[in-house]
Structures are given as C-alpha cells and as structure tokens.
C-alpha cells in the first residue's frame, strides 16, 4: 500500500489526555481517534490489527467446536427484566427508548439474549452440549473510561456461551476454552497469566481471568516465582506459617494507652458489616483483612468496613457481633492487643481464651514473600490487565429465564451454562503496553499492520523512486505486506512516523539507490541496527529478518 494514499494521520505531539503508552502511541501512530469519552474510531491501520486479532480468535473458537453467530447490540429490556439485571446492573447499562416507548439495553454482555435464543430449541439432552460465539460491540457506561481502548464505553468483545446437560460436560468445555484462550494470547505474542478469580458477584463457580502483565494494569496478581500458580490478589489463598513458639497460657495483663512497640505477636481488630450483622475480624497487626475471603466464608454478597465512631468493645462478645479470626492466630498466646474501646493495651492475650472467636480461617491478603499455596516457590506480585475471562455460569440464567431441557430420565432441568469473554479492543491496547519503546510501537509479527515499511528517502530523486517501485513490486509478489512511504515529506518526518507505526522490518532506499544498495533492519534493532545490502538478495533478507523476530 502506498502511504501517500492511506489515511494514517500521525501526530507529532503527545495528546494531553493520553496517560498510558498504549493510548499515546495508538493516537500518535494514527491507529485510532477518539469521538467521545471512551468512544473511538478504529482508523485503517488500527482496524487492520483488530481484524488480525479477530482472525486468530475465530480460528481458535472454531477449533473448540463453537459456532459463530451475530446477535444484536440492541437488546429488548424485557429480557433484562426476566433475569433481574435491568434493576441490578446499575448505571453502567446504557438504556434507550424507541418511538413506541419500548425500552432497550445496549448490550453490555449477552447472557440474556443467548438464553432467550436457545430456550425453546435446546430442549433435550440429545441436543447438548452446544456452544456459540460472536464478535460484537459492547456498551458499558463506565464511571471512569480511561487509557484509550483499555476501558472504553463502547468496545469490541468476543463472547461465547456453552450449554450442557451435566457438570462434567461443562467442565470439559471450560478447559477446552481455557486452552483456546491460552492459544489466542500466545499467538498475539502477549506475556500473560491465567489467574484464579472471584466468581462471587455473578453467582457462578470456577472462573479464571487472563491477565496481560503490564505496569498500568488495574489488577494485582499474586503468582509463584517457581510454578504456574497465579491468582487475583483477593483470591490467593494463604498457607499458614507455623507460629514459632509453643502456646503458653499466662495471666492477662493490661495497661492504659497504646503501646508503641510493634512485634509479630501484635493483634489488630477490624470491624465490618454485612446486610444483617456486625463482623469483627482479629488478625496479626501487620496483615490486612481480605473482605472477599470474609464474604465467601459467610456466604454473603456484601461486606463493608463499619463506619462507626464507637465500635463495640472487641473483648466483650456482644450480641449481634460475629467474631472471626485469621488462621494465623490459632494457638497464638502471649500476644498483644490494643483495645480501642477501653484505651488499654493487653498483653499475654491468648487467642482461644480471650477473643471469643467463632471461627479461625484464612482471612488475610497474601503478601509478597509468602510461600506459594501449591508448595512451589514464593509469592510475587505483578500488575495485570484483564483481557479475557472464562466462567462456569451454572444455571443462573436458565433458571430465571426458564431455559429447560429434558434429561435422559425425562425430567425437566435448567441448562447448565458457561460464558467466555475476550476484550478484543482491550487486547490491542495490552499488546501496545508490552510492545513499544520511547519512539513508538514495535508490533509482534503475527499482528503487525504490515510486514515491511519501505521508506523512500527522497521520492523526487528518480533513481530512488524507480528502485523503490521495483522493490515494492518484488516484495509484494513474494507475499510480503508492504507499506511504501512514497510521500513527499522530509526524511525526519518519515523516519519518525515509521518508528511510531512500528512495522517489524524497515527498508530504506536512499542515496545509494543508483548502485542498487539499500538499508535493511528491524524496527526493534532501531536505526543503528540497519545494514546495507545489495537489492538482489532482498526478499531472502526480509524473510530471514522476519524469521528471527
Ligand atoms: P473489568 O473488571 O475490567 O471492568 P469485567 O470483568 O467487568 O472487566 P467481563 O464482563 O468479564 O469484564 O467482560 C469480558 C472482557 O471484556 C473482559 O475480560 C475485558 O477484556 C473486556 N472488557 C470489559 N470491560 C471493558 C471496557 N470497559 N473496555 C474494554 N474492554 C472491556
Ligand atoms: Mg471479567
């Protein structure tokens, strides 16, 4: 493609509202443009890459046996009423009214729609399992759209749904999808981890998120430095370290005020509330309560810090207060505790004698340096961008929406479902976060908008122009996708744009064109890494360079 004829509006300056590298370079390289907060156009270069990511996804989805369909982005409100989500989804769900006064939701996700599509037809175990997927624009009125395509209000998602007669069948599909997701992200060249995630809010069972590793990621991943173990911070189990000394029960002592000495035997009290009761959690003062673990232990959907000036006395088991303690307090004696209600510091506290604990359990956040729960290595933290999620949904939607099938014994049962999403536009940004330098993007070859950027330094020079044209024809003839910068621009502008756009191989046709000598190098190797070669060996040299990337 001749660059003079292509719409690639590059920018010299860094746009003021673009905080992340991916956002900056996608704008500056002429890949995308913003139309409103969190709403973007994909320009020809950006859309070319989106289509490559989609092609990889389609191949991997088809390979699992899932069938592609396309459902509308605009979904009748009745379906969301049936599932109950019209009321609980909140302001993130974009809603609109047609000329007849009927309400619609702009699809934030597709469980309702797909359930309504299959509920009359998938009515027998003989028709199961069945999986479908689509690539469709999704809408979420995010509170803080940011980082360009990373958190948009309109974005491209691949969503897949599977339907089963048995849990075993769901399990099989789940792990097949899990593998397909691994393949997709590997083929996109991403550094990522599949992490154990919390399924609480959606009422399902197993779930994994695929997290692309990146400093600007919003999620913290706890992973083992020596194994595949990885979990979202809030999900990572803690394996107890044994208390270093024997339990020794001594008489409780107290003195007024707060002690300033801190040690490993210092206990803290943290107060929370659920919808129905007050929760007190004791744990080591150096640790933090993981509210998701408390939520899961209590089987409740809401646990929030108790905002009260006067919390009850932590050492008096009061009516309506449930007392829990982190497992590391089990058998802990000779501990210290500052009781705020009395403004007293107690010593020789024995967790079992003095704290009235109903249950000891794993309730704290894992910390860097803790042993990995699988027994291999230690826990480290990394930041991640959630690019995909696989989810065992169970019967939540089939039950509320009446999607039933007849099992082998002729009994009516709700379909068992799985759902599986990939944020395609977010994946594009995640790739940019991992593949750039200070000058611009450096595309992995599987996704690059073009294989080769052919730069004619001075198109007004006949020799340069003629040689470039010949090479463009030759390379294209050998199947390479070439972007030919034939523009009448200053060389400085051309080189800067080429670094921004980031095609894997760069070829420069300059002063030595008359001798059939050109320069070739990889974008990664930068200008200093370019070598002069004779043009007759060019296609071989390009193939070799690409194979090394
Ligand atoms: P997040 O926690 O980041 O808001 P989510 O868990 O709500 O995302 P899912 O419902 O699991 O998202 O959607 C499937 C995939 O769609 C996500 O894994 C992510 O890659 C992508 N996605 C979700 N929200 C957005 C968004 N606002 N912009 C771009 N991609 C998104
Ligand atoms: Mg998710």
XYZ file of C-alpha atoms in Angstrom, residues 111-445:
335
model
C -26.294 -13.904 28.566
C -29.956 -12.832 28.418
C -30.086 -12.665 24.656
C -28.390 -16.004 24.049
C -30.504 -17.740 26.703
C -33.656 -16.412 25.055
C -32.429 -17.700 21.684
C -31.831 -21.281 22.805
C -34.535 -21.756 25.385
C -37.136 -23.190 23.076
C -34.833 -25.265 20.923
C -32.207 -26.813 23.203
C -34.947 -28.816 24.897
C -33.399 -32.270 25.058
C -30.159 -33.752 26.345
C -29.723 -35.160 22.838
C -29.049 -31.651 21.514
C -26.371 -30.913 24.108
C -23.656 -29.759 24.505
C -23.744 -26.736 22.195
C -21.530 -23.647 22.018
C -21.821 -20.378 20.134
C -19.764 -17.214 19.952
C -19.970 -13.780 18.440
C -17.762 -10.768 17.908
C -19.925 -7.776 18.662
C -19.629 -4.244 20.013
C -20.484 -3.920 23.695
C -21.596 -0.889 25.681
C -20.855 -0.049 29.290
C -21.247 3.431 30.669
C -18.055 3.127 32.713
C -17.640 5.635 35.529
C -14.064 6.311 34.533
C -13.370 5.461 30.916
C -9.610 5.693 30.548
C -6.372 4.623 28.936
C -7.948 4.740 25.487
C -9.217 1.336 24.415
C -8.366 -0.245 27.760
C -11.535 0.936 29.443
C -13.959 2.171 26.831
C -17.674 2.804 26.940
C -18.073 1.185 23.525
C -15.688 -1.720 22.875
C -15.304 -4.877 20.840
C -15.778 -8.155 22.650
C -15.798 -11.797 21.674
C -18.376 -13.502 23.835
C -19.053 -17.226 23.795
C -21.672 -19.306 25.574
C -21.911 -23.047 26.099
C -24.901 -25.158 27.135
C -24.749 -28.509 28.887
C -26.756 -31.300 30.411
C -24.164 -32.165 33.066
C -21.457 -30.527 35.158
C -18.890 -32.880 33.606
C -19.787 -31.680 30.154
C -19.449 -28.041 31.297
C -16.087 -28.853 32.851
C -14.859 -30.306 29.583
C -15.951 -27.233 27.600
C -14.463 -24.916 30.220
C -10.989 -26.398 29.941
C -11.217 -26.528 26.163
C -11.983 -22.799 26.152
C -9.232 -22.214 28.700
C -6.767 -23.821 26.292
C -8.182 -21.855 23.335
C -7.674 -18.611 25.275
C -4.080 -19.575 26.026
C -3.542 -20.218 22.323
C -5.106 -16.879 21.344
C -2.977 -14.821 23.711
C 0.197 -16.755 22.901
C -0.394 -16.192 19.193
C -0.858 -12.484 19.943
C 2.611 -12.512 21.473
C 1.374 -11.475 24.910
C 3.024 -12.110 28.239
C 0.071 -13.176 30.369
C -1.062 -15.320 33.250
C -4.276 -17.287 33.685
C -5.347 -16.445 37.206
C -7.893 -17.829 39.604
C -10.573 -15.181 40.054
C -13.543 -14.480 42.298
C -16.848 -15.719 40.949
C -18.917 -14.211 43.766
C -20.826 -11.419 42.101
C -22.059 -13.432 39.114
C -23.108 -16.381 41.218
C -21.086 -18.941 39.291
C -18.396 -21.453 40.177
C -14.938 -21.845 38.643
C -13.564 -18.824 36.897
C -10.210 -17.735 35.530
C -9.153 -14.374 34.227
C -6.454 -13.950 31.628
C -4.248 -11.085 32.698
C -1.722 -9.410 30.412
C 1.243 -8.303 32.506
C 1.639 -4.531 32.440
C 2.599 -1.850 34.931
C -0.544 0.199 34.294
C -2.819 -2.801 34.943
C -5.564 -2.245 37.483
C -5.472 -5.754 38.937
C -2.836 -7.187 41.225
C -1.842 -10.761 40.509
C -0.192 -12.958 43.091
C 1.951 -15.549 41.347
C 4.578 -18.094 42.250
C 8.118 -17.398 41.145
C 8.610 -21.135 40.582
C 5.361 -22.562 39.233
C 2.239 -21.793 37.188
C 0.291 -20.775 40.253
C -1.400 -17.379 39.809
C -4.466 -15.813 41.399
C -6.072 -12.433 41.705
C -4.838 -10.829 44.879
C -8.194 -11.207 46.598
C -8.421 -14.905 45.695
C -4.915 -16.066 46.568
C -5.024 -18.494 49.497
C -2.502 -18.118 52.299
C -0.783 -21.207 53.607
C -0.118 -20.813 57.303
C 3.314 -20.486 58.638
C 3.508 -22.254 61.969
C 3.744 -19.996 64.986
C 7.344 -20.023 66.023
C 6.821 -20.675 69.713
C 4.776 -23.038 71.855
C 1.437 -21.939 73.268
C 1.985 -20.680 76.817
C -1.016 -19.501 78.783
C -0.175 -16.670 81.190
C -2.453 -14.336 83.158
C -3.801 -11.449 81.111
C -2.250 -8.074 81.904
C -3.296 -4.611 80.878
C -2.007 -1.087 80.986
C -3.578 2.101 79.799
C -2.822 3.669 76.437
C -1.456 2.295 73.218
C 1.853 0.529 73.138
C 4.251 1.788 70.543
C 6.407 -1.324 70.276
C 5.322 -3.436 67.363
C 6.116 -7.113 67.062
C 4.945 -10.278 65.378
C 2.570 -11.015 68.251
C 0.568 -7.858 67.905
C -3.089 -8.423 67.069
C -5.479 -5.962 65.413
C -9.251 -5.839 65.341
C -11.106 -4.830 62.177
C -14.818 -4.111 62.060
C -17.150 -4.804 59.140
C -20.840 -5.068 58.487
C -22.939 -7.259 56.246
C -26.562 -6.550 55.408
C -27.628 -8.165 58.673
C -24.828 -8.217 61.224
C -21.603 -6.748 62.540
C -18.409 -8.682 61.931
C -15.237 -8.445 63.978
C -12.075 -9.895 62.494
C -8.903 -10.388 64.544
C -5.636 -10.804 62.728
C -1.937 -10.014 63.036
C -1.414 -6.255 63.084
C 0.932 -6.465 60.122
C -1.748 -8.108 57.944
C -4.780 -6.818 56.100
C -8.248 -8.349 56.049
C -9.306 -9.660 52.647
C -13.014 -8.808 52.501
C -13.629 -11.236 49.628
C -12.497 -14.106 51.849
C -14.801 -12.879 54.624
C -17.641 -12.627 52.116
C -17.042 -16.137 50.829
C -16.728 -17.586 54.331
C -20.032 -16.033 55.385
C -21.707 -16.766 52.048
C -22.903 -13.184 51.758
C -22.781 -10.675 48.915
C -21.765 -7.605 50.899
C -19.062 -6.958 53.476
C -18.017 -3.391 54.076
C -15.990 -1.586 56.729
C -18.069 -0.486 59.685
C -18.020 3.265 59.731
C -18.853 3.993 63.296
C -17.338 6.398 65.797
C -17.963 3.948 68.604
C -17.209 0.379 67.700
C -18.207 -2.141 70.355
C -15.689 -3.468 72.851
C -13.655 -6.040 70.929
C -13.007 -8.165 74.007
C -16.636 -8.411 75.094
C -18.594 -10.830 72.956
C -21.537 -8.567 72.222
C -24.938 -9.532 70.919
C -25.205 -9.324 67.124
C -21.427 -9.394 66.562
C -19.813 -12.363 64.857
C -16.165 -12.803 65.725
C -13.768 -14.335 63.245
C -10.001 -14.605 63.301
C -7.320 -15.220 60.768
C -5.939 -18.761 60.885
C -2.523 -17.460 61.917
C -3.927 -16.544 65.322
C -4.798 -20.169 66.039
C -2.931 -21.265 69.197
C -1.289 -17.876 69.470
C -0.524 -16.931 73.059
C 1.392 -14.112 74.737
C 0.043 -11.745 72.136
C -0.569 -8.033 72.494
C -3.781 -6.245 71.721
C -4.760 -2.606 71.976
C -8.448 -2.385 72.822
C -9.701 0.906 71.498
C -12.991 0.863 73.412
C -11.098 0.917 76.718
C -7.925 2.643 75.515
C -5.980 -0.230 77.102
C -3.182 -2.444 75.811
C -3.436 -6.062 76.858
C -0.549 -8.472 76.967
C -0.426 -12.264 77.368
C -3.519 -12.431 75.188
C -4.362 -15.990 74.279
C -6.376 -16.124 71.085
C -8.513 -19.033 72.135
C -9.049 -17.991 75.748
C -9.584 -14.255 75.300
C -11.001 -13.450 71.879
C -14.307 -15.416 71.773
C -13.586 -16.483 68.212
C -16.364 -18.353 66.414
C -14.147 -19.442 63.546
C -10.475 -19.318 62.571
C -9.991 -19.191 58.806
C -7.794 -17.840 56.041
C -8.975 -14.227 56.023
C -5.968 -12.112 55.121
C -4.429 -10.896 51.900
C -1.430 -12.847 50.725
C 1.848 -10.885 50.835
C 4.948 -10.925 48.672
C 7.358 -13.425 50.142
C 4.628 -15.762 51.461
C 5.056 -19.391 50.381
C 3.091 -20.274 47.227
C -0.068 -22.265 48.082
C 0.989 -25.070 45.726
C 4.128 -25.570 47.781
C 6.415 -24.438 44.958
C 8.260 -21.156 45.315
C 7.270 -17.862 46.889
C 4.570 -15.338 46.064
C 5.404 -12.295 43.985
C 3.062 -9.534 42.826
C 2.553 -8.175 39.320
C 0.082 -5.787 37.750
C -2.263 -7.136 35.105
C -4.819 -6.040 32.525
C -7.817 -8.384 32.338
C -8.050 -9.328 28.664
C -10.340 -12.322 28.976
C -12.347 -14.427 31.344
C -13.784 -17.949 31.329
C -16.659 -18.627 33.665
C -18.735 -21.582 34.813
C -22.028 -19.790 34.991
C -24.182 -22.710 36.121
C -27.963 -22.310 35.955
C -28.389 -18.661 36.985
C -29.850 -17.527 33.665
C -31.502 -20.754 32.561
C -33.416 -20.887 35.857
C -34.609 -17.292 35.917
C -35.401 -17.311 32.200
C -36.885 -20.800 32.002
C -34.396 -22.452 29.626
C -35.133 -26.102 30.362
C -34.291 -29.421 28.738
C -35.460 -32.988 29.210
C -32.751 -35.225 30.641
C -32.302 -38.939 29.944
C -34.901 -39.829 32.555
C -37.412 -37.451 31.035
C -37.048 -34.877 33.811
C -37.096 -31.134 33.165
C -33.862 -29.431 34.159
C -32.321 -25.981 33.631
C -29.498 -25.853 31.081
C -26.033 -25.651 32.635
C -24.122 -22.762 31.111
C -20.606 -21.434 30.654
C -19.645 -17.983 29.368
C -16.347 -16.840 27.948
C -15.266 -13.299 27.003
C -12.290 -11.650 25.359
C -11.917 -7.876 25.183
C -10.612 -7.503 21.640
C -10.054 -3.755 21.658
C -8.570 -4.000 25.150
C -6.242 -6.763 23.931
C -4.984 -4.385 21.232
C -4.046 -1.864 23.929
C -2.477 -4.528 26.139
C -0.252 -5.561 23.225
C 0.863 -1.933 22.802
C 1.696 -1.741 26.515
C 4.069 -4.684 26.056
C 5.431 -3.787 22.633
C 6.787 -0.258 22.480
C 9.850 1.850 23.145
C 10.167 5.594 23.635
C 9.693 6.270 19.915
C 6.622 4.218 19.193
C 5.161 0.770 18.718
C 7.029 -2.422 17.800
C 4.402 -4.884 16.597
C 4.805 -8.629 17.073
C 4.924 -10.066 13.572
